[in-house]
Coordinates of N, CA and C in Angstrom, one line a residue:
Chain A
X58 N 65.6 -29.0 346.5 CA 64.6 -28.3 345.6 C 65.4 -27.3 344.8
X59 N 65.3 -27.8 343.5 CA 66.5 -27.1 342.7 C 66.1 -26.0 342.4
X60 N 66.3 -24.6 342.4 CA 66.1 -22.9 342.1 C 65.4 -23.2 340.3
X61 N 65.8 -21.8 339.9 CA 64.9 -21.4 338.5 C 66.5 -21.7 337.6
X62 N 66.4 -22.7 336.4 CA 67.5 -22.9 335.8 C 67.6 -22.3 334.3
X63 N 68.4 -22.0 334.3 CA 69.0 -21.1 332.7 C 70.5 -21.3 332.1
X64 N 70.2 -21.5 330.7 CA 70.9 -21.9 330.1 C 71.0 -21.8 328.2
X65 N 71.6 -21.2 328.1 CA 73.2 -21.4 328.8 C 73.7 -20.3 329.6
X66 N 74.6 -20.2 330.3 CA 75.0 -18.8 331.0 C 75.3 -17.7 330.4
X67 N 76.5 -18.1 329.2 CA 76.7 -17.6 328.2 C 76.5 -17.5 326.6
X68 N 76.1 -16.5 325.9 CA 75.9 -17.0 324.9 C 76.2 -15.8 323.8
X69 N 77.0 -16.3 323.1 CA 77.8 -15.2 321.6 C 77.2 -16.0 320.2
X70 N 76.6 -14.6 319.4 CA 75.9 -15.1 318.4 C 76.8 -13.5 318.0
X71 N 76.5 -14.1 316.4 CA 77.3 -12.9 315.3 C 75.9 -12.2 315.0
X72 N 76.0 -11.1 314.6 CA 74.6 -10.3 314.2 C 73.8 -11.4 313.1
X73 N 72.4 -11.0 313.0 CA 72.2 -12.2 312.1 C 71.3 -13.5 312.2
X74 N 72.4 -13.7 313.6 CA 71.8 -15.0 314.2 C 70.8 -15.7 315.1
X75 N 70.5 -16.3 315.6 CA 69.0 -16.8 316.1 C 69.9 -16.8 317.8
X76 N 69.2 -16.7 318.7 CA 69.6 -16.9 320.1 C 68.3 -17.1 320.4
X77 N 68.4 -18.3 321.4 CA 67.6 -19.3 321.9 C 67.8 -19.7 323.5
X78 N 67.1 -19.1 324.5 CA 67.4 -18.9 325.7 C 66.4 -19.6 326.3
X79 N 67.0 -20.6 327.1 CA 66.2 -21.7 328.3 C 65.9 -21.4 330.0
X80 N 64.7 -21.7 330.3 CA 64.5 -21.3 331.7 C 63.8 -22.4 332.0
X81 N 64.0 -23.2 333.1 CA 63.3 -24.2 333.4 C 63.0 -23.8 335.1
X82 N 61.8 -23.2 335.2 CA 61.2 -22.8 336.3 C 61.1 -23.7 337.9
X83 N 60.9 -23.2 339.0 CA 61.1 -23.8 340.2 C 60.1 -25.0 339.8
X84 N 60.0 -26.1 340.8 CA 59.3 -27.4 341.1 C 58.0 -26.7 341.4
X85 N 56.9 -27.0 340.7 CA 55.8 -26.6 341.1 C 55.4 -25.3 340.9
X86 N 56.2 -24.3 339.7 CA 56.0 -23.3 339.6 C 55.5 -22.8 338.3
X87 N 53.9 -22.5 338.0 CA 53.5 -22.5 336.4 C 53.6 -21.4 335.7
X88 N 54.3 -20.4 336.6 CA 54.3 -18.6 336.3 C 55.8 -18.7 335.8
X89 N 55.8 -18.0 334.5 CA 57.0 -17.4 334.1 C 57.3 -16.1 333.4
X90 N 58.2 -15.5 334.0 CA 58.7 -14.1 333.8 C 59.7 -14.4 333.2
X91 N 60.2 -13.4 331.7 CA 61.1 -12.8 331.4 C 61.6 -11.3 331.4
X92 N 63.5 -10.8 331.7 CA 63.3 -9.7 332.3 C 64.7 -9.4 331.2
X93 N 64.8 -8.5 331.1 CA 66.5 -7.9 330.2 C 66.9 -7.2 331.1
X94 N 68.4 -7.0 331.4 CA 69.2 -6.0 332.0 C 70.0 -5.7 330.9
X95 N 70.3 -4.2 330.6 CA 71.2 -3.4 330.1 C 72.1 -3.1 330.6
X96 N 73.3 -3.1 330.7 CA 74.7 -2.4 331.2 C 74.1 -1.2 332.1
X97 N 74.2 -0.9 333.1 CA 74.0 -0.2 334.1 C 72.7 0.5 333.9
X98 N 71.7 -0.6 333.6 CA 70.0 -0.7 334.0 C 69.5 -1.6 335.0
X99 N 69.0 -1.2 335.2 CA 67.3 -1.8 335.9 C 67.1 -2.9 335.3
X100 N 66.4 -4.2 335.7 CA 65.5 -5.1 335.1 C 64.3 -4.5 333.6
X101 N 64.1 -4.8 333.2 CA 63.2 -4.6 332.2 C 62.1 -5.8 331.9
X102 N 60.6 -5.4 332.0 CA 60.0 -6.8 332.1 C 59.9 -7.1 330.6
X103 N 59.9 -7.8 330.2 CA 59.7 -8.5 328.8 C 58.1 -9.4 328.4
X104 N 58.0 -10.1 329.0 CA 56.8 -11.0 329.0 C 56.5 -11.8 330.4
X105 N 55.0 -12.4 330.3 CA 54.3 -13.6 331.4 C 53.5 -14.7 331.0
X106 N 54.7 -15.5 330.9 CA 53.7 -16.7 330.9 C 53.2 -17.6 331.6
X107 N 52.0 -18.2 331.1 CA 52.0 -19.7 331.8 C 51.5 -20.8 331.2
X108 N 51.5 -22.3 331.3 CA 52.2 -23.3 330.6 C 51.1 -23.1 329.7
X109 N 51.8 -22.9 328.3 CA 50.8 -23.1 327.1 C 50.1 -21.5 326.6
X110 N 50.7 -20.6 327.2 CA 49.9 -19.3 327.6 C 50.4 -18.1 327.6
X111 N 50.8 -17.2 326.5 CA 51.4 -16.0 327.1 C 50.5 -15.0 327.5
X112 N 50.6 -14.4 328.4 CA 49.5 -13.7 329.1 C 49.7 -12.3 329.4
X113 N 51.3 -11.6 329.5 CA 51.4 -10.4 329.1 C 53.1 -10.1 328.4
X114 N 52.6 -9.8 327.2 CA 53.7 -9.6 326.1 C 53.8 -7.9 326.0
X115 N 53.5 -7.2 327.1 CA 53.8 -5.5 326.6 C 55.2 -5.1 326.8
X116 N 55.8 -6.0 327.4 CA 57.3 -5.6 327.3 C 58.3 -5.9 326.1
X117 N 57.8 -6.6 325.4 CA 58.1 -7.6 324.3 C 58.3 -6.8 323.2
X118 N 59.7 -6.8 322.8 CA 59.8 -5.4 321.1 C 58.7 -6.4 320.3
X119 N 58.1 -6.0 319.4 CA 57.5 -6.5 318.3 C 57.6 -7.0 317.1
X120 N 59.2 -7.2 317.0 CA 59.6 -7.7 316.0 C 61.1 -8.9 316.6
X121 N 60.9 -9.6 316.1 CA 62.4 -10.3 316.3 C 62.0 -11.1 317.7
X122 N 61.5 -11.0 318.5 CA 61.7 -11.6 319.8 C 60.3 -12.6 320.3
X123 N 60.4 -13.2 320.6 CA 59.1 -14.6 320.6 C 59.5 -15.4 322.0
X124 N 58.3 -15.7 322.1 CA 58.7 -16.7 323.8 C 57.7 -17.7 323.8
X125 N 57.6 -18.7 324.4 CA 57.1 -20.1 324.5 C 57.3 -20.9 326.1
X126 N 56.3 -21.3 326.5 CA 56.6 -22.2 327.8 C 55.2 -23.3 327.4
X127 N 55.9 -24.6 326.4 CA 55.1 -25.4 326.2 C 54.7 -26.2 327.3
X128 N 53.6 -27.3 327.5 CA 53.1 -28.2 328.2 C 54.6 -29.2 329.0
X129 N 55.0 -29.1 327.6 CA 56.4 -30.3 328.4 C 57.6 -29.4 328.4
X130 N 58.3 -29.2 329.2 CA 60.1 -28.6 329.2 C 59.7 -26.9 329.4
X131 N 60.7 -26.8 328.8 CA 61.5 -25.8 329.4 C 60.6 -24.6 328.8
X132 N 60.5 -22.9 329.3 CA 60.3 -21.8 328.5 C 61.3 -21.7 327.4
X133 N 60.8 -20.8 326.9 CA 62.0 -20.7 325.9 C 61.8 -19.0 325.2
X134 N 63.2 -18.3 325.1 CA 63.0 -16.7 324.9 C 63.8 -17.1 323.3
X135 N 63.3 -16.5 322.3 CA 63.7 -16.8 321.0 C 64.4 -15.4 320.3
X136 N 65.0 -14.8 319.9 CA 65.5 -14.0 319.0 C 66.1 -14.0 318.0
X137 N 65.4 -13.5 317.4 CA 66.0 -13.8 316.0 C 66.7 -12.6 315.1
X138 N 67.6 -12.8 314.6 CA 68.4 -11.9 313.7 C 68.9 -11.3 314.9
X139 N 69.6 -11.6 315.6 CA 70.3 -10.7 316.6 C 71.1 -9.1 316.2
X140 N 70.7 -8.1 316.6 CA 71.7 -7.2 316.4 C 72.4 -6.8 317.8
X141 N 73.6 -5.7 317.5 CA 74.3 -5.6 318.5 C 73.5 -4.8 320.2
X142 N 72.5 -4.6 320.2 CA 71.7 -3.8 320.9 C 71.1 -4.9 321.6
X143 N 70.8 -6.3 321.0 CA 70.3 -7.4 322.1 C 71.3 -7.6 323.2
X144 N 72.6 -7.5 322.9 CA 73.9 -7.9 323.3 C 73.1 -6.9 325.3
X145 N 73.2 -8.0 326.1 CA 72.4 -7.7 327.2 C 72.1 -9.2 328.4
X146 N 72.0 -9.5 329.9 CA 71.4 -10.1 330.7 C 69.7 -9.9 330.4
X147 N 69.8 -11.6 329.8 CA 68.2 -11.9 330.1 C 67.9 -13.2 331.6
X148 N 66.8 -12.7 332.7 CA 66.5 -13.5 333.3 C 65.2 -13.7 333.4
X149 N 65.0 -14.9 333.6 CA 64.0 -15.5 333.6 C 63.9 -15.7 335.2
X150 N 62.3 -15.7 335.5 CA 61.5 -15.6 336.9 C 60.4 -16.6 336.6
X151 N 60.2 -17.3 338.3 CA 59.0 -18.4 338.1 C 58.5 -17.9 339.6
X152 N 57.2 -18.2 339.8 CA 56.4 -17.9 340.9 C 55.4 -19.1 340.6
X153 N 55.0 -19.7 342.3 CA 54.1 -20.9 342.1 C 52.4 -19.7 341.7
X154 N 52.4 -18.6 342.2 CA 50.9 -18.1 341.9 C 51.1 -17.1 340.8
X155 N 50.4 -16.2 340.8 CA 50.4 -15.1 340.1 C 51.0 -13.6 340.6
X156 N 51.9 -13.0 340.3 CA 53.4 -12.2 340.9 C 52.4 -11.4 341.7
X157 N 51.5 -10.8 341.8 CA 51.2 -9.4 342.4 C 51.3 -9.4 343.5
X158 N 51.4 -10.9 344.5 CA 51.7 -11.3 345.7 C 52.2 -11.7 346.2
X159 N 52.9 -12.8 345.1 CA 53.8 -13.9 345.4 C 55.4 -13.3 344.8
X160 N 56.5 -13.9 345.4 CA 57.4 -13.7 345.2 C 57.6 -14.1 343.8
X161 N 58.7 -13.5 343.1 CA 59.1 -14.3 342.1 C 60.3 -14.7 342.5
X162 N 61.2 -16.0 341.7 CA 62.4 -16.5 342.3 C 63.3 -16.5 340.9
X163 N 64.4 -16.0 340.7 CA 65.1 -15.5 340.1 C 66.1 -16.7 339.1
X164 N 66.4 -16.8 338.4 CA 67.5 -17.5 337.6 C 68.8 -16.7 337.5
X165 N 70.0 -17.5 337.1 CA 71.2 -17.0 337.1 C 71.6 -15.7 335.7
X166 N 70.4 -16.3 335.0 CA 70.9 -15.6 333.8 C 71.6 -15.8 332.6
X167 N 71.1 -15.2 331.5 CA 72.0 -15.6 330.0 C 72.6 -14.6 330.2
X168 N 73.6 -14.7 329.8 CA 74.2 -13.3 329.3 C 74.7 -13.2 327.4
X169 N 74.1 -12.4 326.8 CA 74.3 -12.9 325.8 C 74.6 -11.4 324.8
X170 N 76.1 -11.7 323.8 CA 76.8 -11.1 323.4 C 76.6 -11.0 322.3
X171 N 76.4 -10.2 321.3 CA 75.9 -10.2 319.7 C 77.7 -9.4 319.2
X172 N 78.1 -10.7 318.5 CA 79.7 -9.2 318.1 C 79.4 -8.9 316.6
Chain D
X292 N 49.7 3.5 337.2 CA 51.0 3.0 336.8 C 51.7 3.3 337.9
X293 N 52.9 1.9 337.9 CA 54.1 2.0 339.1 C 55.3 2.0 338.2
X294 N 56.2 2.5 339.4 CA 57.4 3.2 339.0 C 58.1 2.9 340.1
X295 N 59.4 2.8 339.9 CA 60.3 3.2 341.2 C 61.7 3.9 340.9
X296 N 61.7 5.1 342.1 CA 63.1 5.9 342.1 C 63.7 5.0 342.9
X297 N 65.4 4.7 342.8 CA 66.2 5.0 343.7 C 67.4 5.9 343.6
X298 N 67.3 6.6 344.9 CA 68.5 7.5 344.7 C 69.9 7.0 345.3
X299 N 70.4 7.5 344.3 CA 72.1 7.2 344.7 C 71.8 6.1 343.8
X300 N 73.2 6.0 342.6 CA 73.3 4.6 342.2 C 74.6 3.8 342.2
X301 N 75.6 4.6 343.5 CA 76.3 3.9 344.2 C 76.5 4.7 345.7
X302 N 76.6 3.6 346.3 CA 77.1 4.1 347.8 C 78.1 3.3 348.3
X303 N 78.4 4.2 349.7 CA 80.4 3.5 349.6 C 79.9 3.3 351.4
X304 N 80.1 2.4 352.1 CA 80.0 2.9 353.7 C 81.2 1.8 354.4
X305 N 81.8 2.1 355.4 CA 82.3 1.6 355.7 C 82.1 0.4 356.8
X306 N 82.9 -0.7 357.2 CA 82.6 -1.8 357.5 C 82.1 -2.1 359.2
X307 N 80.8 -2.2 359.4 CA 80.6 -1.3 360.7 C 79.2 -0.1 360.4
X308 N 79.5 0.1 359.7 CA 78.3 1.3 359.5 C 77.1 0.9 359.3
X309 N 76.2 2.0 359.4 CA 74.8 1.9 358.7 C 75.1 2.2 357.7
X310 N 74.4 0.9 356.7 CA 73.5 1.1 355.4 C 72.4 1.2 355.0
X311 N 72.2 2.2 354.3 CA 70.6 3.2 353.8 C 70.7 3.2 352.5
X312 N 69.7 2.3 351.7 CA 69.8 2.1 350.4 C 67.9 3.2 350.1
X313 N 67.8 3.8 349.7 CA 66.4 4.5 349.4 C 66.1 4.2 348.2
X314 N 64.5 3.9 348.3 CA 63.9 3.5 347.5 C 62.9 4.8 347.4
X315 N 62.0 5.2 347.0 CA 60.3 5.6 346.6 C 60.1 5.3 345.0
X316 N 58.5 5.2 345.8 CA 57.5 4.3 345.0 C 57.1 5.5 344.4
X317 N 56.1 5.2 343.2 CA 55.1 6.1 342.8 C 54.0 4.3 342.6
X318 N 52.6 4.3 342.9 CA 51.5 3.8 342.7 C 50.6 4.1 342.9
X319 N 49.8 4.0 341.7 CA 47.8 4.2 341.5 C 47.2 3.5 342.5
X320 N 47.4 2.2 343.4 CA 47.1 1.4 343.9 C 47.8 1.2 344.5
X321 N 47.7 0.5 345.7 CA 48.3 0.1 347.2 C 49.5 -0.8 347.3
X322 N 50.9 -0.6 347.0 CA 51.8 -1.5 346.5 C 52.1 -2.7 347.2
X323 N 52.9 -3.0 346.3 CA 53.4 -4.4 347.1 C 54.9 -4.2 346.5
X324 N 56.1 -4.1 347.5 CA 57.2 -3.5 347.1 C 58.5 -5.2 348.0
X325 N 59.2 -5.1 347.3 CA 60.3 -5.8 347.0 C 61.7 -5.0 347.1
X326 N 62.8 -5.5 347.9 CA 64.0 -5.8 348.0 C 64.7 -6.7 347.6
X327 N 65.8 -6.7 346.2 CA 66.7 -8.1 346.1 C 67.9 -7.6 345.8
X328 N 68.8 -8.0 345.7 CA 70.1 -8.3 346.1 C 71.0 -9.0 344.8
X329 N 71.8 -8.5 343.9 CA 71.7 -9.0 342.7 C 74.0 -9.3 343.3
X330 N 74.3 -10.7 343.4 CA 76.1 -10.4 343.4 C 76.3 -10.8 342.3
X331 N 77.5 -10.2 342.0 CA 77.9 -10.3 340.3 C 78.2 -11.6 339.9
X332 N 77.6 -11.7 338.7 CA 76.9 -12.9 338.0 C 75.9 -13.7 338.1
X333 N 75.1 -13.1 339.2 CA 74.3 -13.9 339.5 C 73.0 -13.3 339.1
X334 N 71.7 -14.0 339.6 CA 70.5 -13.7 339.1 C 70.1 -13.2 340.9
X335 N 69.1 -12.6 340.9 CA 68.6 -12.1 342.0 C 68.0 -12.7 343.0
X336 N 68.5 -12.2 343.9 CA 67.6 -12.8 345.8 C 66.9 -12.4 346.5
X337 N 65.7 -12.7 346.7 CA 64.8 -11.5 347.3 C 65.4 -11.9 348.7
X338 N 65.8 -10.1 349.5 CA 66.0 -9.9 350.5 C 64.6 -10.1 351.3
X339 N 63.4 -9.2 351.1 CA 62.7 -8.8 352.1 C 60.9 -8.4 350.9
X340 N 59.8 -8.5 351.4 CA 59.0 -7.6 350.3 C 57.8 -7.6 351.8
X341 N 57.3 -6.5 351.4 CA 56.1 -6.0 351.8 C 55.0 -6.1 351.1
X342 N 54.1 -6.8 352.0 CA 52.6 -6.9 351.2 C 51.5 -6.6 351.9
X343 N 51.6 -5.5 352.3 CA 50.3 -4.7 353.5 C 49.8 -5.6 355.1
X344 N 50.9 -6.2 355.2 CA 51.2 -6.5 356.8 C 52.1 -5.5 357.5
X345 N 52.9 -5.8 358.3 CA 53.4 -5.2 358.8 C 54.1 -4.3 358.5
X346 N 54.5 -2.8 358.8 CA 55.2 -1.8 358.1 C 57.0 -1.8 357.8
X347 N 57.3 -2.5 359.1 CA 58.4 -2.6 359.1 C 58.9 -4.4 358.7
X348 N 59.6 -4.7 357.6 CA 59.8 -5.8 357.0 C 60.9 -6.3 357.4
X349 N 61.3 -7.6 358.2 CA 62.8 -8.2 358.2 C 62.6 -9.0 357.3
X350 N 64.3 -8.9 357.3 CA 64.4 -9.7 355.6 C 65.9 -10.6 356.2
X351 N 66.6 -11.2 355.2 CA 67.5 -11.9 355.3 C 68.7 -11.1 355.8
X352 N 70.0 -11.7 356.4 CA 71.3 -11.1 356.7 C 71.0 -10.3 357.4
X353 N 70.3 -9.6 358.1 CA 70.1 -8.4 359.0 C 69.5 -7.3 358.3
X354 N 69.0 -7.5 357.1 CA 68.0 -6.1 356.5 C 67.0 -5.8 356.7
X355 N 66.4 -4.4 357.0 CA 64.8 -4.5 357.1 C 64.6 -3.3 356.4
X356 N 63.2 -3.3 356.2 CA 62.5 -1.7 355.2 C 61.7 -1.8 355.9
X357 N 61.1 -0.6 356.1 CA 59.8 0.2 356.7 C 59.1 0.7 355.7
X358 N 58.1 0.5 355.5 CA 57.2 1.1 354.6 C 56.3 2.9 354.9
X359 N 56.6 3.7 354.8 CA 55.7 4.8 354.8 C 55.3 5.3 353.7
X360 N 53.8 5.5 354.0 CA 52.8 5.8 352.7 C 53.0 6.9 352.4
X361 N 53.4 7.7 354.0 CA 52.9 9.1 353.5 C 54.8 9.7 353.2
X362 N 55.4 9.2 353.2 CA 56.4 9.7 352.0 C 57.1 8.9 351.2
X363 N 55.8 7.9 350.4 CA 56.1 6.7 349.2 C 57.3 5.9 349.5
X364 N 57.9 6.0 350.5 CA 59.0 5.3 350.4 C 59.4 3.5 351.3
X365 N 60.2 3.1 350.7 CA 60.8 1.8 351.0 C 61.9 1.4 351.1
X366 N 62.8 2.7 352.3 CA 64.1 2.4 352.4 C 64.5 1.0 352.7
X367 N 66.1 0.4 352.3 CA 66.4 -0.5 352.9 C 67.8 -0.2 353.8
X368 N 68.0 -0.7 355.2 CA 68.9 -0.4 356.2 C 69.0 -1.2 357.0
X369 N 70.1 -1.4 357.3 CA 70.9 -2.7 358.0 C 72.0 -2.1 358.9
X370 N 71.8 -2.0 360.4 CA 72.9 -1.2 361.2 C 74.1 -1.5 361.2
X371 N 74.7 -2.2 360.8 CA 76.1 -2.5 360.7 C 76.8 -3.2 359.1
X372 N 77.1 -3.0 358.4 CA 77.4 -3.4 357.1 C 78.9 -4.5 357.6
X373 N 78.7 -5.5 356.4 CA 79.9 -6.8 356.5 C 80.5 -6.3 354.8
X374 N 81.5 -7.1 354.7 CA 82.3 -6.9 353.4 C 80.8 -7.7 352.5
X375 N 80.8 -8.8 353.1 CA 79.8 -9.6 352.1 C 78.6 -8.8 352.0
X376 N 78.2 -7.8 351.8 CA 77.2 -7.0 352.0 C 76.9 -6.3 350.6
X377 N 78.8 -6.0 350.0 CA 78.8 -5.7 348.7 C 78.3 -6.3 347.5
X378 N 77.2 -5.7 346.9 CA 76.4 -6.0 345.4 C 75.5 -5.2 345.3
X379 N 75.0 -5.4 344.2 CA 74.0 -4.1 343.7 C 72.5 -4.3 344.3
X380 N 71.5 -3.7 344.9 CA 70.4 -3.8 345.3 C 69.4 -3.3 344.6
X381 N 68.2 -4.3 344.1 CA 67.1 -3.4 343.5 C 65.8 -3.7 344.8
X382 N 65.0 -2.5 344.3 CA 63.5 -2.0 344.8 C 62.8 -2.6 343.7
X383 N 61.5 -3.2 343.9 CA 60.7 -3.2 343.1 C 58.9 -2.9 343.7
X384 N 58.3 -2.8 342.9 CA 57.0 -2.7 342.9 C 56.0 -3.4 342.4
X385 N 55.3 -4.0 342.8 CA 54.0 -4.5 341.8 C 52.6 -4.0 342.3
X386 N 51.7 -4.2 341.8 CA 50.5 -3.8 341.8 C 49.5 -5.0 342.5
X387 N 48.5 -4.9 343.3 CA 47.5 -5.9 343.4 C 46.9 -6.4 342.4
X388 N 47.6 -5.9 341.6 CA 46.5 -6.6 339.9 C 47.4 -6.4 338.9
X389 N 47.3 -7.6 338.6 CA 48.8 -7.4 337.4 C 50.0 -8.3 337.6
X390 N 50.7 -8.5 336.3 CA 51.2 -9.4 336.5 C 53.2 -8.8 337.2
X391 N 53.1 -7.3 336.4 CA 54.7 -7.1 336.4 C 55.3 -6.6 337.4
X392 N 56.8 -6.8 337.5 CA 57.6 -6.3 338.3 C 58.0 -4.7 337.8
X393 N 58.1 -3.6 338.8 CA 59.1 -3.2 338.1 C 60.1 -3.0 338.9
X394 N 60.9 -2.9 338.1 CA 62.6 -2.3 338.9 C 62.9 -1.0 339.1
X395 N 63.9 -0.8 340.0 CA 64.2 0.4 340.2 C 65.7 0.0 339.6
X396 N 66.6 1.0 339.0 CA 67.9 1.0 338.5 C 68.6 0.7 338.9
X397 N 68.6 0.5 340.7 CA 69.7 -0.1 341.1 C 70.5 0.3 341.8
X398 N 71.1 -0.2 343.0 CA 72.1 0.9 343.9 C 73.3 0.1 343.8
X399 N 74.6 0.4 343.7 CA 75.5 -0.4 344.0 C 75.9 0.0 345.6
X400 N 76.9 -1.3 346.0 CA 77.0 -1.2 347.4 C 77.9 -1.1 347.6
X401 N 79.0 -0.7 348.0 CA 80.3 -0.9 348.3 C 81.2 -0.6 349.8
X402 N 81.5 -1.7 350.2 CA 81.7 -1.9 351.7 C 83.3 -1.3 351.7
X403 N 83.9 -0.7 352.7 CA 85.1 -0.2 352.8 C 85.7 -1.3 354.2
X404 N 86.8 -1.4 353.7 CA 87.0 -2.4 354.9 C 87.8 -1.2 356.2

C-alpha cells in the first residue's frame, strides 16, 4: 500500500514563474491537506480539500496560490509568479476521514527554490 | 483556538539516556494532540496521538506521552535514546471540530554517542 506521493521532490523556478506541485494521496483516502515549512518553522496549514472540494482555504495567501484535487488524479498546489519568499517545504497530507480524529499521513515533500 | 508551545528547539542527550521532548497545548475544546517525527528530507511520521482514551500514549520505537489536562501538556519520552533517534519532533493539536493541524515549531534531537 503505497504512502502519500509528491512530486517532484525538488523544484527551482526563477521569480516570475508558475510552480506546480503534485500530491497523490493514500489508497482510499479523500482528505487532503496542504502544509508549508519555513527554514526553521513549524508546519503551516495552507488548505483542505476533498475530491472536487476545497473546504478550508484560511491558511491560503490570497493572491498567487490556488489548489485543486479534481475527480480524477492527483491534488495539485499551484503558484504563481513565484517570489523569493515561496522558496520553502510544501507537504501534502491525506486521511481516509476527516483530520479532527483521524490521523493524517504525510508525503515526502516538494522542496521548492525560487532564485 | 489551538496552539502549541514547544520548549527547547534543540536538545542534545546522550546515547543511553532519557529523552524529554515537551510539548503544551493551549485549547478551547478537548484536544486531540499528535507526535511525529520529521528525518531530514523526509515528510513526517506519526509517532503516537491521543484522542481521549487512554492518558498515557505508546507510540512507535519506544516513545510514549502522557497527557495531563491540568498542566496542558503532552510531553514526549522514551527511557533510553539510540543514535537513530536523531530528527526533529513536532507536537500537534487538533480540535474535535475542524479540519486543521497545528504544529508546534519543532524540537531538534541530537543523540551523543
Amino acid at each position: 500500500n503505497a504512502g502519500v506521493m509528491q512530486n517532484p521532490r525538488h523544484l527551482v523556478r526563477r521569480r516570475g514563474q508558475e510552480a506546480r506541485l503534485r500530491c497523490s494521496p493514500m489508497k482510499g483516502h479523500s482528505h487532503v491537506y496542504w502544509y508549508r515549512q519555513l527554514p526553521e518553522e513549524g508546519l503551516k496549514f495552507m488548505v483542505y480539500l476533498q475530491k472536487e472540494n476545497i473546504i478550508d482555504e484560511s491558511g491560503m495567501p490570497k493572491e498567487r496560490f490556488s489548489a485543486e484535487f479534481p475527480k480524477e488524479g492527483p491534488s495539485i498546489l499551484r503558484i504563481q509568479q513565484v517570489v523569493r519568499g515561496d522558496s520553502a517545504a510544501y507537504f501534502c497530507a491525506s486521511s481516509r476521514f476527516e483530520a479532527s480524529t483521524d490521523t493524517q499521513y504525510f508525503g515526502p515533500g516538494t522542496r521548492l527554490t525560487v532564485l | 483556538a489551538q496552539s502549541v508551545t514547544q520548549l527547547g528547539s534543540h536538545v542534545s542527550v546522550s546515547e543511553g539516556a532519557l529523552v524529554l521532548l515537551r510539548c503544551n497545548y493551549s485549547s478551547s475544546v478537548p484536544p486531540y494532540l499528535f507526535w511525529y517525527v520529521q528525518y531530514p528530507n523526509q515528510g513526517l511520521q506519526l509517532l503516537l496521538k491521543y484522542t481521549s482514551a487512554a492518558t498515557l500514549v505508546k507510540g512507535i520505537n519506544g516513545f510514549e506521552a502522557e497527557f495531563k489536562k491540568s498542566e496542558t501538556s503532552f510531553h514526549l519520552t522514551k527511557p533510553s535514546a539510540h543514535m537513530s533517534d536523531a530528527a526533529e519532533y513536532f507536537c500537534a493539536v487538533s480540535a474535535n471540530t475542524g479540519n486543521q493541524f497545528y504544529f508546534g515549531t519543532g524540537t531538534s534531537l541530537t543523540v551523543i554517542p
